[in-house]
Short mmCIF file of C-alpha atoms in Angstrom, two decimals:
data_model
loop_
_atom_site.label_atom_id
_atom_site.label_comp_id
_atom_site.label_asym_id
_atom_site.label_seq_id
_atom_site.Cartn_x
_atom_site.Cartn_y
_atom_site.Cartn_z
CA THR A 1 -85.03 0.37 46.54
CA GLY A 2 -83.85 -2.08 49.23
CA THR A 3 -85.06 -2.57 52.83
CA ALA A 4 -84.50 0.02 55.49
CA LEU A 5 -85.33 -0.29 59.27
CA LEU A 6 -86.65 2.84 60.88
CA THR A 7 -86.06 2.75 64.66
CA ALA A 8 -86.37 6.46 65.63
CA ASP A 9 -88.36 9.49 64.52
CA THR A 10 -87.29 10.96 61.20
CA PRO A 11 -86.50 14.63 61.00
CA GLU A 12 -89.17 16.85 59.28
CA LEU A 13 -88.62 15.72 55.71
CA ALA A 14 -89.78 17.72 52.70
CA SER A 15 -90.69 14.50 50.90
CA LEU A 16 -90.30 10.74 50.87
CA SER A 17 -90.76 8.59 47.79
CA LEU A 18 -90.65 4.88 48.55
CA THR A 19 -90.03 2.14 46.01
CA GLY A 20 -88.45 -0.35 48.39
CA THR A 21 -89.40 -1.55 51.85
CA LEU A 22 -89.53 0.56 54.99
CA VAL A 23 -89.89 -1.37 58.29
CA PHE A 24 -91.09 0.58 61.35
CA SER A 25 -89.82 -0.56 64.72
CA ASN A 26 -90.73 0.83 68.15
CA TRP A 27 -94.28 1.93 69.01
CA ASN A 28 -93.52 5.67 69.03
CA THR A 29 -91.38 5.82 65.90
CA THR A 30 -92.91 8.44 63.53
CA LEU A 31 -92.28 9.24 59.92
CA SER A 32 -92.72 13.06 59.41
CA ALA A 33 -92.75 14.60 55.96
CA THR A 34 -94.62 17.18 53.88
CA ASN A 35 -95.32 14.77 51.03
CA VAL A 36 -95.16 11.00 51.27
CA VAL A 37 -95.49 8.85 48.12
CA ILE A 38 -95.52 4.97 48.28
CA ALA A 39 -94.84 4.14 44.67
CA SER A 40 -95.56 0.90 42.87
CA GLY A 41 -93.43 -1.79 44.54
CA GLY A 42 -93.05 0.30 47.69
CA ILE A 43 -94.01 -1.26 51.04
CA MET A 44 -94.27 0.08 54.59
CA THR A 45 -94.48 -2.76 57.06
CA LEU A 46 -93.52 -3.96 60.56
CA PRO A 47 -91.30 -6.62 62.01
CA SER A 48 -92.89 -10.01 62.81
CA ALA A 49 -95.70 -10.41 65.37
CA TYR A 50 -94.82 -10.02 69.11
CA THR A 51 -95.77 -11.50 72.48
CA ASN A 52 -97.24 -9.73 75.49
CA THR A 53 -93.78 -9.29 77.06
CA VAL A 54 -91.78 -7.77 74.20
CA MET A 55 -91.74 -4.45 72.42
CA SER A 56 -94.64 -3.62 70.13
CA ASN A 57 -94.54 -1.83 66.77
CA ASN A 58 -96.86 0.18 64.50
CA VAL A 59 -96.75 2.40 61.44
CA VAL A 60 -97.11 6.12 62.23
CA ILE A 61 -97.03 8.75 59.47
CA VAL A 62 -97.43 12.51 60.12
CA CYS A 63 -97.61 14.45 56.88
CA SER A 64 -99.37 17.04 54.71
CA ASN A 65 -100.18 14.72 51.89
CA LEU A 66 -99.95 10.92 51.45
CA THR A 67 -100.26 8.96 48.23
CA VAL A 68 -100.28 5.15 48.03
CA ALA A 69 -100.04 4.52 44.31
CA SER A 70 -101.36 1.48 42.55
CA GLY A 71 -98.95 -1.35 43.33
CA GLY A 72 -97.81 0.33 46.54
CA LYS A 73 -98.96 -0.67 50.02
CA ILE A 74 -98.82 -0.38 53.72
CA ASP A 75 -99.07 -4.02 54.90
CA VAL A 76 -99.05 -4.89 58.65
CA SER A 77 -101.09 -8.06 58.29
CA GLN A 78 -100.21 -10.70 60.88
CA ARG A 79 -97.76 -8.27 62.54
CA GLY A 80 -99.76 -7.55 65.73
CA TYR A 81 -99.87 -9.85 68.72
CA LEU A 82 -98.65 -13.38 68.18
CA GLY A 83 -100.92 -16.39 67.95
CA ALA A 84 -100.58 -19.39 70.23
CA GLN A 85 -97.26 -21.07 69.60
CA VAL A 86 -98.00 -24.39 71.31
CA ALA A 87 -100.84 -26.87 71.02
CA LYS A 88 -103.85 -25.82 73.09
CA GLY A 89 -101.99 -22.65 74.14
CA HIS A 90 -103.47 -19.18 74.36
CA GLY A 91 -102.74 -16.37 71.93
CA HIS A 92 -101.21 -13.06 72.89
CA GLY A 93 -102.86 -9.62 73.25
CA PRO A 94 -105.71 -8.09 75.26
CA GLY A 95 -108.25 -10.15 73.36
CA ALA A 96 -106.15 -13.28 73.03
CA GLY A 97 -107.81 -16.38 71.55
CA ILE A 98 -108.35 -19.07 74.11
CA GLY A 99 -106.77 -22.57 73.65
CA GLY A 100 -106.85 -25.74 75.62
CA GLY A 101 -110.14 -27.18 74.55
CA THR A 102 -110.72 -30.78 73.46
CA HIS A 103 -109.49 -30.03 69.97
CA TYR A 104 -110.19 -26.51 68.87
CA GLY A 105 -108.78 -22.95 69.61
CA ALA A 106 -110.95 -19.81 69.58
CA GLY A 107 -110.31 -16.75 67.43
CA GLY A 108 -108.78 -13.56 68.79
CA SER A 109 -111.07 -10.68 69.85
CA HIS A 110 -110.58 -6.96 69.20
CA GLY A 111 -113.38 -4.48 68.45
CA GLY A 112 -115.81 -7.40 68.40
CA TYR A 113 -115.70 -10.86 69.85
CA GLY A 114 -113.47 -13.40 68.04
CA GLY A 115 -114.81 -16.51 66.47
CA GLN A 116 -116.06 -19.20 68.74
CA SER A 117 -114.57 -22.57 68.25
CA LEU A 118 -116.45 -25.90 68.45
CA HIS A 119 -115.63 -26.23 72.10
CA LEU A 120 -114.54 -22.80 73.31
CA PHE A 121 -116.12 -19.40 73.53
CA ALA A 122 -113.89 -16.44 72.38
CA SER A 123 -112.40 -14.08 74.85
CA ASP A 124 -114.91 -11.40 76.06
CA LYS A 125 -112.13 -8.80 76.38
CA ARG A 126 -113.02 -6.48 73.53
CA TYR A 127 -110.82 -3.36 73.24
CA GLY A 128 -110.28 -0.26 71.14
CA THR A 129 -112.82 2.07 69.59
CA ASP A 130 -114.27 2.44 66.19
CA ALA A 131 -113.83 6.26 66.37
CA TRP A 132 -110.03 6.09 66.50
CA PRO A 133 -108.79 2.48 66.31
CA VAL A 134 -105.10 2.38 67.16
CA TYR A 135 -104.38 -1.04 68.74
CA PRO A 136 -102.99 -4.22 67.15
CA GLY A 137 -105.15 -7.34 66.83
CA SER A 138 -104.81 -10.30 69.16
CA GLY A 139 -103.56 -13.80 68.31
CA GLY A 140 -105.76 -16.81 67.99
CA GLY A 141 -105.70 -19.88 70.33
CA GLY A 142 -103.99 -23.14 69.64
CA GLY A 143 -105.81 -26.40 68.90
CA LEU A 144 -104.92 -30.00 69.32
CA SER A 145 -101.85 -29.33 67.10
CA GLY A 146 -100.39 -26.36 65.39
CA THR A 147 -100.34 -22.64 66.22
CA GLY A 148 -102.94 -19.86 66.15
CA GLY A 149 -103.05 -17.05 63.59
CA SER A 150 -101.41 -13.73 64.68
CA GLY A 151 -103.28 -10.43 64.90
CA GLY A 152 -103.02 -7.66 62.36
CA GLY A 153 -100.83 -4.64 63.15
CA ALA A 154 -101.73 -1.06 63.57
CA VAL A 155 -101.42 1.94 61.16
CA ARG A 156 -101.94 5.57 62.13
CA ILE A 157 -101.93 8.41 59.49
CA ASP A 158 -102.30 12.06 60.50
CA ALA A 159 -102.42 14.21 57.37
CA VAL A 160 -103.22 17.94 57.16
CA GLY A 161 -104.26 17.64 53.49
CA ALA A 162 -105.20 14.72 51.25
CA VAL A 163 -104.75 10.97 51.49
CA VAL A 164 -104.99 9.16 48.18
CA ILE A 165 -105.15 5.39 48.21
CA ASP A 166 -104.97 3.63 44.88
CA GLY A 167 -102.87 0.82 46.33
CA SER A 168 -103.65 -0.85 49.63
CA ILE A 169 -103.51 -0.53 53.39
CA LEU A 170 -103.76 -3.94 54.97
CA ALA A 171 -103.97 -4.94 58.72
CA ASP A 172 -105.57 -8.37 58.46
CA GLY A 173 -105.36 -11.08 61.09
CA GLY A 174 -103.58 -14.28 60.26
CA VAL A 175 -104.96 -17.62 59.22
CA PRO A 176 -103.72 -20.70 61.20
CA THR A 177 -101.59 -23.17 59.27
CA VAL A 178 -103.48 -26.22 60.38
CA ASN A 179 -106.94 -27.35 61.46
CA TRP A 180 -108.38 -26.78 64.88
CA CYS A 181 -106.65 -23.45 65.57
CA GLY A 182 -108.06 -19.92 65.96
CA GLY A 183 -107.46 -16.99 63.62
CA GLY A 184 -105.95 -13.69 64.67
CA SER A 185 -108.18 -10.65 64.96
CA GLY A 186 -107.83 -7.75 62.50
CA GLY A 187 -105.65 -4.81 63.47
CA SER A 188 -106.35 -1.02 63.14
CA ILE A 189 -106.18 1.59 60.39
CA ALA A 190 -106.73 5.09 61.71
CA ILE A 191 -106.71 8.01 59.21
CA ALA A 192 -107.20 11.71 59.94
CA CYS A 193 -107.11 14.00 56.94
CA ARG A 194 -108.87 16.77 55.10
CA MET A 195 -109.78 14.59 52.09
CA ILE A 196 -109.53 10.94 51.29
CA GLU A 197 -109.90 9.49 47.79
CA GLY A 198 -108.74 6.73 45.38
CA GLY A 199 -109.86 3.34 44.30
CA GLY A 200 -107.68 1.17 46.46
CA THR A 201 -108.25 -1.18 49.37
CA LEU A 202 -108.36 -0.74 53.13
CA SER A 203 -108.74 -3.96 55.10
CA ALA A 204 -108.44 -5.02 58.78
CA ARG A 205 -110.22 -8.34 58.77
CA GLY A 206 -109.85 -11.21 61.17
CA GLY A 207 -108.32 -14.41 59.96
CA ALA A 208 -110.62 -17.33 59.30
CA SER A 209 -109.87 -20.78 60.66
CA VAL A 210 -108.89 -23.40 58.10
CA SER A 211 -111.57 -25.73 59.45
CA THR A 212 -115.07 -25.39 60.82
CA GLY A 213 -113.90 -26.37 64.32
CA GLY A 214 -111.54 -23.50 64.90
CA GLY A 215 -112.60 -19.92 65.66
#
């Protein structure tokens, strides 16, 4: 029921029932189990957002069946590439939001172009595919002051049987904390399974600027 850090592949587990917090670290770290249940209050997540030059992370689950119960979640929002950390600076990631304009930073790009700011076009470096999206989102650009929003993280689920989502899987990009800065692009949620059902939420949206000037 506390917080555990997973830094290496698990053995082949019969089952995992999570009511606390499980943090995945290292890109290739994989949770393998026959049945995985994220119960109410349970969270799978990642460490904080990262720069271009440090280790990246994502959530990877290989299982027969996965259930995300109501009140449970996989939440990697704002845990992809880091937004710009200095005024007028660029974000991080392949589609990094551009900074350095008169006042306003552009949003991060990913599957589509990021939001254009009042003075700057977004990066044209789109990446990833809608058929199997597995990459983190890119960070937004910095404005006259403040930092850009970080990109959403990545979630990969490979299930032989059913995936039931009554809770939520979230990979949203971050919203800047001040005016003039760009939001982070949404991350990725890739699910392969025999059947998917439930009344929960899946979301990988980009972060909106807090003013009309930022992207």
